Amino acid sequence: MPDHVDYASQPTSPRLTESAARVATLRAEAAADIEGFWKREAMSRIAWVKPPTRIKNTSFEGDVSIKWFEDGTLNASVSCLDRHLETRGDQTAIIWEGDEPGSQDSVTYRDLHTRVCKFANALKGLGVRKGDRVTIYMPMVIEAAVAMLASARIGAIHSVVFGGFSPHSLAGRIQDCKSSVVITSDEARRGGKRVPLKANTDEALKTCPDVTAVVVVAVTGATVPMVAGRDHDYATLVADASADCPPEEMGAEDPLFILYTSGSTGTPKGVQHTTGGYMVWASFTHELVFDYRPGEIFWCTADVGWVTGHTYIVYGPLANGATTLMFEGVPTYPDSGRLWEVVDKHKVEIFYTAPTAIRALMRDGDEPVKRSSRTSLRVLGTVGEPINPEAWEWYYSVVGDSRCPIVDTWWQTETGGHLISPVPGMNPLKPGSATLPLPGVKPLIVDSNGTPLEGEADGHLCIADSWPGQMRTVFGDHDRFIKTYFSTYKGLYFTGDGARRDADGYYWITGRVDDVINVSGHRMGTAEVESALGSHHHVAESAVVGYPHDVKGQGIYAYVTLKHGVEATEALLKELAGWVRKEIGPIAVPDVIQWAPGLPKTRSGKIMRRILRKIAANEVDSLGDTSTLADPAVVDDLVSNRKK
Ligand code: WTA
């Protein structure tokens, strides 16, 4: 793929050149003295109650133990709120842009602090204590950030569940971390439609007997049934709450949040992040990678239900005293000019989105972009999947008017924040390459035996040593943490991604090498979709793979074998799609379902996914060796009945 791409020189300025040079200096400093480096960054970025003296205590071997700043104490909400009150109490902390054009709101640091303290006290009143888990299932409204910060203030661990997930998925995530409280809203608005979050919560809670309280934020004003003794109206709770809530003193290694993410096997994992290291990483990367300067308006279009929303809508920007924009809607509502209208309206300086959004908007041409001036824009960013050169070029020249540097940020839920990314002003850029590791990050490309490769290389991407923002464990299952990330290549963190390093040392992420797929920037385990399909009473077996999709990056292709005697009808196809929607959510619905009388298996019964991927991608001329299959004839059937 990216071999043919030419170097691109980003626009620069003395100011940007200076910032880029500073990052190069930081990289050298981190390489020379990792502990001294992080001590300094931790002290300057975060408000500590007790400053840390032990900086790094990490091992990727054996039981895998990762500790940063372990004797320090702090509260994340103080770094995001209290310490800004004196200097920027009246500055806008969050600008909220509603789904409907014209609906907007904002909150200053002072107001946000008050709201967080009141809600924190309300949560205490509901019995929430340090270490308890609080599930947040909310639309993109300011109260979502309030709920996160209020949990952090009292030492509760939040678990935000994306509002697009089904009741079934929500229930699984509540049960796994044993949340006692759920914070939700009556409904969510998205692209002119309504999503019944409270009704979904009620449905989920039928299987979550340990939930004792539900807090409901009135977002659309819809009438929703309230269960007496369990359900509480948010406005009533906070109206009665005191605005004085001393922050809980947390150890740096105490968990700040859990966020569920898909892996190649099993149910989603609760990725656990801690207070000290995560906050340092969020602040560090938000400032460096976006070249954030005080007073600027920063807009990340992600949902708070994903890690990008955690780190780059809430914690990073607020730690840095930024004004962060929160958008309730979607890029195409009411039309595909919406994002750029919002940029003009709020004079956004830094804009961060996913390649899938860029590709979707690109299809509608330049006109919806050109309706806006976008003169406020200074830096553009992307995240979630490799960006194809065409999309990069369009983003650069049409959206950014060839004025704004683009940062292609590679990272994962597990990494807490960016690990490999250009910084504004760095030259040259190469469209499609995430370029170089950030200061203190040690990527390694290994071959299939785990041997590190030097120089130009193509293989699996690992990280050789810890960084402060790294996840610490899988909630409640440390063995799974070790097995998933540290057992493939001993002593290394394995990312699950493939990568190439070119002659200039630039990294090119080539995509997942495991059974995780990236659909419209949403991470999905094929095993989860298979498990949903398999729970339908007509399905005998299924296999799900990703295939290249023009807009989504990857689409979901499902091969389904029906039980004996069940007729393969159009109606059943629709029913299965609806089934997956109900089991997981709309983001998991297969783009293609192909009936498979049989699946290609080895003689020991293992499904040969390599072959299924090739068929889905229409690369049927390069299926490779099929002689080891138990029944090679199934492949011919699948090829001839392949769905376009
Ligand atoms: C992919 C999202 C190429 C990658 C922050 C990774 C990327 C997965 C990039 C994590 C990028 C993310 N270039 N691929 N700039 N950013 N990815 O956990 O496959 O939702 O492993 O975190 O997205 O997805 P997750």
XYZ file of C-alpha atoms and ligand atoms in Angstrom:
669
model
C 0.000 0.000 0.000
C 1.683 3.162 1.130
C 5.025 2.610 -0.654
C 4.203 4.868 -3.545
C 3.201 7.826 -1.424
C 5.376 10.871 -1.744
C 6.650 12.918 1.098
C 4.410 15.792 1.990
C 5.740 18.929 3.444
C 3.406 20.418 6.008
C 2.910 24.119 6.247
C 4.922 25.477 9.058
C 5.724 28.688 10.844
C 8.472 29.757 13.199
C 6.093 28.989 16.063
C 5.372 25.474 14.815
C 8.990 24.784 14.015
C 9.797 25.722 17.573
C 7.131 23.352 18.968
C 8.302 20.501 16.786
C 11.879 21.104 17.863
C 10.733 21.050 21.480
C 9.180 17.625 20.960
C 12.425 16.373 19.434
C 14.246 17.650 22.524
C 11.728 15.929 24.791
C 12.279 12.693 22.894
C 16.006 12.921 23.506
C 15.503 13.797 27.176
C 13.158 10.864 27.736
C 15.624 8.528 26.063
C 18.441 9.770 28.280
C 16.632 9.647 31.636
C 13.175 8.141 31.594
C 12.482 8.557 35.315
C 13.752 12.122 35.533
C 11.743 12.965 32.470
C 8.443 11.631 33.800
C 9.007 13.061 37.229
C 9.308 16.499 35.714
C 6.282 16.050 33.434
C 4.163 14.641 36.253
C 5.025 17.513 38.561
C 4.361 20.217 36.001
C 1.148 18.805 34.520
C -0.885 17.470 37.401
C -2.001 18.735 40.805
C -0.720 16.287 43.412
C -1.726 16.134 47.038
C 1.409 14.205 47.799
C 3.961 14.432 44.984
C 5.379 11.089 43.858
C 8.950 10.133 44.658
C 8.872 6.646 43.124
C 8.409 7.216 39.417
C 8.564 3.974 37.478
C 8.161 0.442 38.733
C 7.130 -1.713 35.811
C 7.700 -5.216 34.534
C 6.345 -6.904 31.407
C 7.634 -10.269 32.636
C 5.974 -12.901 34.805
C 2.921 -11.512 36.554
C 3.260 -8.185 34.713
C 3.126 -5.308 37.166
C 2.866 -1.719 35.995
C 3.135 1.118 38.490
C 3.858 4.772 37.854
C 4.175 7.494 40.481
C 3.025 4.882 42.984
C 3.545 6.833 46.208
C 1.865 9.987 44.867
C -1.704 10.936 45.761
C -4.144 13.110 43.851
C -7.669 13.472 42.568
C -8.244 13.667 38.820
C -11.137 16.109 39.145
C -8.892 18.587 40.945
C -6.454 18.621 38.041
C -9.372 19.155 35.657
C -11.293 21.723 37.696
C -10.232 23.115 41.078
C -6.769 24.258 40.136
C -8.124 26.228 37.158
C -10.600 28.213 39.239
C -8.238 30.964 40.174
C -6.701 31.485 36.761
C -9.566 30.654 34.427
C -12.707 30.163 36.486
C -14.762 32.229 34.052
C -13.326 30.666 30.929
C -15.597 28.256 29.051
C -14.629 24.699 29.866
C -17.119 22.903 27.628
C -19.024 24.203 24.622
C -21.975 21.987 23.833
C -23.365 21.911 20.308
C -26.672 20.075 20.077
C -27.957 17.691 17.458
C -30.303 20.350 16.066
C -28.502 23.341 14.588
C -29.156 26.309 16.844
C -29.201 24.335 20.067
C -26.133 25.090 22.122
C -24.919 25.539 25.649
C -21.698 26.070 27.514
C -20.276 25.843 30.980
C -17.386 27.719 32.598
C -14.763 26.040 34.727
C -16.411 27.522 37.803
C -19.889 26.254 36.848
C -18.526 22.859 35.898
C -16.785 22.603 39.253
C -20.047 23.404 41.058
C -22.032 20.938 38.996
C -19.473 18.191 39.562
C -19.356 18.797 43.315
C -23.147 18.759 43.591
C -23.495 15.576 41.616
C -20.621 13.984 43.508
C -22.495 14.658 46.740
C -25.680 13.272 45.204
C -23.834 10.081 44.280
C -22.532 9.825 47.828
C -26.113 10.202 48.982
C -26.992 7.184 46.862
C -24.383 5.207 48.755
C -21.539 5.338 46.209
C -18.141 4.989 47.891
C -14.492 4.975 46.848
C -13.770 1.999 44.599
C -17.425 1.392 43.647
C -18.225 1.123 39.969
C -20.601 3.560 38.301
C -21.908 2.833 34.812
C -22.574 5.838 32.584
C -24.858 5.251 29.567
C -25.411 8.727 28.223
C -25.753 10.825 25.108
C -23.200 13.516 24.317
C -24.382 16.109 26.794
C -22.464 18.108 29.393
C -23.903 15.904 32.146
C -21.925 12.964 30.727
C -18.688 14.798 31.573
C -20.181 15.879 34.910
C -20.956 12.246 35.713
C -17.418 11.122 34.865
C -15.765 13.855 36.922
C -18.198 13.433 39.824
C -17.335 9.735 39.996
C -13.643 10.616 39.933
C -14.158 13.192 42.687
C -15.434 10.626 45.165
C -13.039 7.889 44.052
C -15.654 5.806 42.261
C -14.563 4.034 39.077
C -16.608 4.977 36.051
C -17.455 2.672 33.199
C -18.904 4.590 30.273
C -20.915 2.442 27.874
C -21.452 3.861 24.378
C -25.114 4.867 23.895
C -25.272 2.835 20.669
C -24.952 -0.438 22.547
C -27.983 -2.635 23.104
C -29.559 -3.475 26.469
C -27.892 -6.880 26.243
C -24.412 -5.345 25.806
C -25.084 -2.804 28.536
C -26.158 -5.562 30.924
C -23.002 -7.572 30.233
C -20.818 -4.560 31.055
C -22.770 -3.745 34.230
C -22.551 -7.348 35.426
C -18.865 -7.732 34.646
C -17.782 -4.817 36.828
C -20.634 -5.167 39.317
C -21.824 -1.586 39.096
C -24.305 -0.555 41.724
C -25.377 2.660 40.024
C -26.283 3.540 36.423
C -26.430 7.106 35.140
C -28.474 7.531 31.980
C -30.919 9.891 30.280
C -34.506 9.689 29.144
C -33.442 9.563 25.507
C -30.529 10.466 23.269
C -30.767 12.578 20.118
C -28.638 11.633 17.141
C -29.061 12.822 13.594
C -32.693 13.842 14.176
C -33.567 10.457 15.658
C -34.196 9.435 19.243
C -32.571 6.550 21.090
C -34.500 5.258 24.125
C -31.651 5.083 26.637
C -33.840 4.806 29.734
C -35.976 2.060 28.183
C -32.767 0.247 27.202
C -31.492 0.618 30.752
C -34.728 -0.791 32.172
C -34.414 -3.742 29.829
C -30.766 -4.307 30.784
C -31.477 -4.082 34.497
C -33.827 -7.059 34.327
C -30.635 -9.111 34.494
C -28.660 -6.833 36.834
C -30.140 -7.324 40.290
C -27.217 -5.598 42.031
C -27.997 -2.168 40.628
C -29.613 -0.220 43.444
C -29.912 3.223 41.869
C -30.497 4.737 38.445
C -30.053 8.457 37.838
C -31.971 9.841 34.869
C -30.966 13.098 33.184
C -33.847 14.737 31.294
C -32.350 15.372 27.844
C -35.317 15.319 25.474
C -38.019 15.646 28.116
C -39.725 12.438 27.048
C -41.874 10.827 29.700
C -40.167 7.682 30.927
C -41.350 5.255 33.584
C -39.492 5.654 36.881
C -39.124 2.723 39.241
C -39.942 3.890 42.760
C -37.032 3.549 45.166
C -34.549 2.819 42.361
C -34.814 5.640 39.830
C -33.930 9.247 40.582
C -34.370 12.407 38.574
C -30.973 14.077 38.127
C -32.260 17.653 38.442
C -34.044 16.911 41.715
C -30.993 15.155 43.160
C -28.560 17.957 42.392
C -30.970 20.708 43.421
C -30.839 19.359 46.952
C -27.102 18.626 46.997
C -24.386 20.747 48.575
C -21.811 22.366 46.271
C -19.061 21.615 48.736
C -17.449 18.269 48.053
C -13.852 17.770 49.188
C -12.081 15.507 46.702
C -11.195 11.973 47.760
C -7.432 11.553 48.026
C -6.544 8.759 45.611
C -3.345 6.807 45.180
C -1.748 7.323 41.765
C -2.379 3.648 41.047
C -6.030 3.675 42.152
C -8.290 3.045 39.154
C -9.873 6.085 37.501
C -12.025 4.210 35.029
C -12.816 1.002 33.222
C -13.654 1.013 29.551
C -14.839 -2.105 27.787
C -13.208 -2.937 24.498
C -13.280 -5.827 22.056
C -10.585 -8.414 21.794
C -10.052 -11.323 19.460
C -11.785 -13.764 21.766
C -14.493 -13.803 24.362
C -16.552 -10.990 25.801
C -15.299 -7.391 25.859
C -12.548 -6.710 28.359
C -12.697 -4.032 31.042
C -9.574 -2.039 30.283
C -8.506 -0.466 33.567
C -6.744 2.881 33.735
C -5.287 4.514 36.822
C -5.409 8.013 38.163
C -1.812 9.298 38.107
C -0.262 7.826 34.985
C -3.356 8.241 32.834
C -3.777 11.908 33.760
C -0.138 12.672 33.024
C -0.424 10.920 29.668
C -3.700 12.642 28.759
C -2.285 16.071 29.497
C 1.080 15.382 27.866
C -0.262 14.028 24.579
C -3.104 16.530 24.284
C -0.667 19.399 24.543
C 2.167 17.992 22.435
C 0.358 16.256 19.637
C -2.138 19.019 18.965
C 0.296 21.797 19.888
C -2.464 23.017 22.180
C -2.096 26.639 23.272
C -4.013 28.322 26.105
C -7.287 29.883 25.037
C -7.779 27.677 22.003
C -11.005 25.842 21.161
C -10.420 22.132 20.743
C -12.929 19.814 19.110
C -12.730 16.039 19.140
C -15.753 14.529 17.373
C -15.596 11.155 19.148
C -18.271 9.936 21.545
C -17.447 9.849 25.266
C -18.343 6.158 25.073
C -14.967 5.488 23.435
C -11.477 6.074 24.767
C -10.940 8.967 22.360
C -13.784 10.791 24.088
C -12.363 10.042 27.535
C -8.868 11.300 26.797
C -9.472 14.028 24.227
C -12.896 15.436 25.095
C -12.733 15.232 28.869
C -9.509 14.472 30.718
C -6.742 15.802 28.414
C -8.360 19.112 27.450
C -9.685 19.848 30.941
C -6.360 18.987 32.570
C -4.801 21.506 30.205
C -7.403 24.192 30.929
C -8.672 24.074 27.360
C -12.097 24.864 25.976
C -13.390 21.549 24.701
C -16.301 21.201 22.310
C -18.796 18.409 22.753
C -21.041 17.614 19.780
C -24.252 15.703 20.276
C -24.959 15.081 16.596
C -23.521 13.345 13.558
C -21.461 14.730 10.643
C -24.270 14.352 8.102
C -27.190 15.938 9.951
C -28.948 18.006 8.770
C -26.451 17.756 5.902
C -22.792 17.077 5.250
C -21.781 20.669 5.874
C -22.566 20.441 9.578
C -19.062 19.905 10.977
C -17.682 22.907 9.118
C -20.603 25.111 10.130
C -19.840 24.209 13.734
C -16.141 24.973 13.180
C -17.067 28.458 11.951
C -19.700 29.050 14.593
C -17.414 28.300 17.522
C -14.132 29.312 15.859
C -12.573 25.906 16.391
C -8.776 25.915 16.171
C -7.986 22.228 16.519
C -10.198 19.565 14.978
C -9.845 15.817 15.548
C -11.898 13.128 13.795
C -11.808 9.666 12.217
C -10.888 8.736 8.628
C -14.291 7.099 8.168
C -16.017 10.460 8.739
C -13.675 12.116 6.263
C -14.376 9.467 3.621
C -18.128 9.705 4.149
C -18.060 13.498 3.734
C -15.684 13.320 0.783
C -18.330 11.439 -1.171
C -20.574 14.504 -1.041
C -17.946 16.648 -2.695
C -16.331 19.963 -1.790
C -19.386 22.198 -1.832
C -20.628 21.479 1.718
C -17.123 22.286 2.976
C -16.691 25.384 0.874
C -19.868 26.885 2.300
C -17.848 27.555 5.447
C -14.714 29.656 5.884
C -12.804 27.419 8.360
C -10.311 30.242 8.826
C -10.074 29.501 12.552
C -8.663 25.999 11.921
C -5.003 25.556 12.733
C -4.390 21.845 13.288
C -6.239 18.739 12.040
C -6.031 15.256 13.489
C -7.188 11.725 12.702
C -7.538 8.559 14.728
C -8.989 5.077 14.645
C -7.648 3.432 11.529
C -5.037 3.949 8.856
C -5.958 6.958 6.716
C -5.840 6.316 2.995
C -3.851 8.876 0.974
C -6.939 10.097 -0.948
C -8.764 10.935 2.266
C -5.634 12.536 3.725
C -5.228 14.674 0.628
C -8.870 15.816 0.714
C -8.716 16.574 4.433
C -5.516 18.495 3.905
C -6.380 20.530 0.823
C -10.165 20.941 1.009
C -10.895 21.003 4.742
C -7.592 22.550 5.816
C -7.128 24.707 2.690
C -3.552 23.401 2.559
C -2.831 25.519 5.627
C -3.161 23.101 8.511
C -0.806 20.339 9.554
C -2.417 16.914 9.980
C -1.548 14.628 12.874
C -2.337 10.955 12.213
C -2.433 9.619 15.755
C -1.965 5.906 16.404
C -3.077 4.550 19.753
C -5.531 2.185 21.441
C -7.978 1.981 24.339
C -5.199 0.125 26.129
C -2.599 2.837 25.629
C -4.640 5.617 27.244
C -3.498 8.177 24.688
C -1.398 8.667 21.567
C 1.793 6.613 21.230
C 2.888 7.148 17.645
C 2.067 10.411 15.915
C 3.508 13.356 14.090
C 3.346 16.712 15.818
C 2.362 19.931 14.056
C 5.339 21.512 12.372
C 7.248 18.271 12.029
C 8.556 17.647 8.538
C 8.419 15.814 6.306
C 5.076 14.117 6.693
C 4.034 11.057 4.755
C 0.285 10.706 4.272
C -0.826 7.414 5.768
C 2.072 7.124 8.190
C 1.680 7.790 11.920
C 5.397 8.681 11.684
C 7.401 8.563 14.927
C 6.916 7.475 18.531
C 6.204 10.161 21.096
C 8.814 10.885 23.782
C 9.293 7.915 26.088
C 7.605 5.408 23.748
C 9.625 2.433 22.503
C 7.964 0.648 19.612
C 9.436 -2.552 18.267
C 8.610 -4.496 15.143
C 8.991 -8.229 15.593
C 8.751 -11.151 13.217
C 6.423 -14.060 13.869
C 8.945 -15.628 16.249
C 9.133 -12.479 18.294
C 12.588 -11.535 17.067
C 12.980 -7.753 16.975
C 13.687 -6.467 13.482
C 16.126 -3.649 12.857
C 15.904 -0.874 10.274
C 13.339 -1.260 7.532
C 10.939 -3.914 8.703
C 7.469 -5.349 8.352
C 5.899 -7.361 11.129
C 3.936 -7.137 14.338
C 3.941 -3.991 16.410
C 5.013 -4.321 20.047
C 6.046 -1.798 22.680
C 9.205 -2.667 24.571
C 8.678 -0.728 27.777
C 5.912 0.909 29.775
C 4.625 4.493 29.480
C 2.522 6.208 32.160
C -0.801 5.995 30.287
C -0.691 2.243 29.826
C -3.645 0.137 31.045
C -2.801 -1.711 34.247
C -5.008 -4.756 34.067
C -8.246 -6.209 32.755
C -10.826 -5.486 35.435
C -11.164 -8.562 37.610
C -9.020 -10.749 35.368
C -5.294 -10.083 35.535
C -4.532 -13.433 33.885
C -6.451 -12.349 30.829
C -4.388 -9.154 30.775
C -1.159 -11.163 30.789
C -2.433 -13.662 28.262
C -3.824 -11.072 25.842
C -0.961 -8.618 25.760
C 2.218 -10.203 27.129
C 2.201 -13.870 26.210
C 2.460 -13.686 22.410
C 5.923 -12.140 22.619
C 7.635 -12.578 25.954
C 8.541 -9.391 27.757
C 6.804 -7.177 25.200
C 3.410 -5.481 25.038
C 1.770 -6.801 21.859
C -0.576 -4.272 20.240
C -2.475 -6.631 17.929
C -1.493 -4.382 14.994
C 0.769 -5.030 12.068
C 3.249 -2.314 11.144
C 6.010 -1.428 8.748
C 8.988 0.793 9.468
C 10.479 2.560 6.472
C 14.005 3.719 5.764
C 13.378 6.977 7.645
C 12.193 5.126 10.729
C 8.578 6.144 10.120
C 5.862 3.721 11.218
C 3.013 2.662 8.938
C 0.225 0.837 10.737
C -1.110 -1.864 8.452
C -4.137 -2.880 10.531
C -5.066 -5.566 13.019
C -3.424 -8.942 12.750
C -5.878 -10.590 15.134
C -9.627 -11.161 14.902
C -10.472 -7.590 15.775
C -11.907 -5.386 13.043
C -12.247 -1.625 12.751
C -15.664 -0.700 11.416
C -16.209 3.034 10.914
C -13.579 3.622 13.558
C -15.420 1.344 16.007
C -13.517 -1.574 17.317
C -15.358 -4.883 17.069
C -14.397 -8.448 17.871
C -15.501 -10.886 15.179
C -16.027 -13.432 17.975
C -18.673 -11.163 19.517
C -20.638 -10.967 16.277
C -20.324 -14.739 15.857
C -21.573 -15.277 19.363
C -24.592 -13.030 18.692
C -25.403 -14.858 15.433
C -24.873 -18.220 17.094
C -27.447 -17.445 19.753
C -30.219 -17.286 17.122
C -32.209 -20.522 17.159
C -31.901 -21.092 13.380
C -28.125 -20.703 13.242
C -25.898 -23.765 13.457
C -22.608 -21.964 13.052
C -21.126 -18.746 11.738
C -17.803 -17.136 10.915
C -17.332 -13.383 10.735
C -14.465 -11.531 9.054
C -13.653 -7.972 8.031
C -13.364 -6.893 4.386
C -12.208 -3.627 2.810
C -15.039 -1.090 2.707
C -14.791 2.261 0.907
C -16.291 4.364 3.663
C -16.188 2.270 6.816
C -12.587 1.152 6.388
C -13.693 -2.378 7.130
C -17.112 -3.896 6.715
C -18.500 -6.944 8.514
C -18.899 -10.093 6.403
C -20.714 -13.005 8.015
C -20.866 -16.581 6.750
C -23.824 -18.342 8.306
C -24.634 -22.045 8.345
C -28.273 -22.710 9.172
C -29.574 -25.635 11.161
C -30.820 -28.649 9.254
C -34.140 -28.076 7.553
C -34.151 -24.273 7.997
C -34.817 -22.463 4.744
C -32.407 -19.695 3.728
C -34.807 -16.872 2.932
C -34.508 -13.097 2.496
C -36.765 -12.727 5.504
C -34.352 -14.741 7.626
C -31.449 -12.581 6.434
C -33.256 -9.509 7.703
C -34.155 -11.262 10.906
C -30.515 -12.148 11.573
C -29.387 -8.568 10.938
C -32.063 -7.382 13.384
C -30.944 -10.031 15.842
C -27.364 -8.770 15.897
C -28.640 -5.207 16.260
C -30.643 -6.293 19.288
C -27.853 -8.380 20.805
C -24.960 -5.937 20.392
C -26.138 -2.724 18.724
C -26.364 -1.127 15.273
C -22.576 -0.879 14.867
C -22.244 -4.676 14.798
C -24.826 -5.438 12.091
C -23.098 -7.360 9.265
C -22.870 -5.529 5.946
C -23.028 -8.869 4.185
C -24.484 -12.192 5.272
C -23.713 -15.135 3.032
C -25.337 -18.511 3.530
C -22.664 -21.128 3.946
C -23.690 -24.763 3.633
C -20.290 -25.503 5.188
C -17.302 -23.557 6.524
C -13.721 -24.275 5.471
C -12.154 -26.211 8.324
C -8.940 -28.028 8.931
C -9.148 -31.719 9.736
C -8.924 -30.812 13.395
C -12.003 -28.608 13.016
C -10.417 -25.155 13.063
C -12.094 -22.603 10.780
C -9.635 -21.279 8.188
C -10.390 -17.586 8.482
C -7.619 -16.668 6.074
C -9.675 -18.209 3.275
C -12.879 -16.552 4.407
C -11.144 -13.174 4.474
C -9.907 -13.682 0.922
C -13.350 -14.595 -0.331
C -14.925 -11.616 1.421
C -12.290 -9.313 -0.087
C -12.907 -10.842 -3.512
C -9.338 -12.047 -3.739
C -10.452 -15.474 -4.852
C -7.449 -15.957 -7.135
C -5.098 -16.040 -4.187
C -6.799 -18.388 -1.772
C -3.566 -20.207 -1.115
C -3.271 -23.785 -0.117
C -6.646 -25.398 0.534
C -5.387 -28.977 0.512
C -5.310 -29.226 4.304
C -9.045 -28.629 4.488
C -11.301 -31.409 5.666
C -13.602 -30.736 2.709
C -12.079 -28.482 0.004
C -15.386 -28.434 -1.900
C -16.948 -25.990 0.578
C -14.599 -23.324 -0.709
C -15.912 -23.659 -4.278
C -19.435 -23.211 -3.015
C -18.531 -20.114 -1.017
C -16.643 -18.592 -3.948
C -19.434 -19.153 -6.438
C -22.087 -17.814 -4.083
C -20.023 -14.863 -2.898
C -22.137 -11.780 -2.311
C -21.136 -8.577 -4.034
C -6.460 1.263 15.052
C -8.831 4.022 19.275
C -3.910 3.217 12.030
C -5.425 0.221 15.391
C -7.934 5.159 19.743
C -5.576 0.079 16.890
C -5.143 3.083 13.966
C -7.046 0.245 17.084
C -4.886 4.451 14.246
C -7.414 0.721 18.458
C -4.100 5.185 13.296
C -6.085 3.615 15.854
N -3.632 4.514 12.204
N -4.649 2.483 12.877
N -3.837 6.476 13.424
N -5.487 4.734 15.407
N -5.898 2.617 14.975
O -9.026 0.735 21.009
O -5.768 -0.978 14.729
O -10.840 1.814 19.603
O -5.118 -1.169 17.381
O -8.676 2.951 20.109
O -7.430 1.212 16.096
O -8.793 0.997 18.545
P -9.411 1.585 19.863
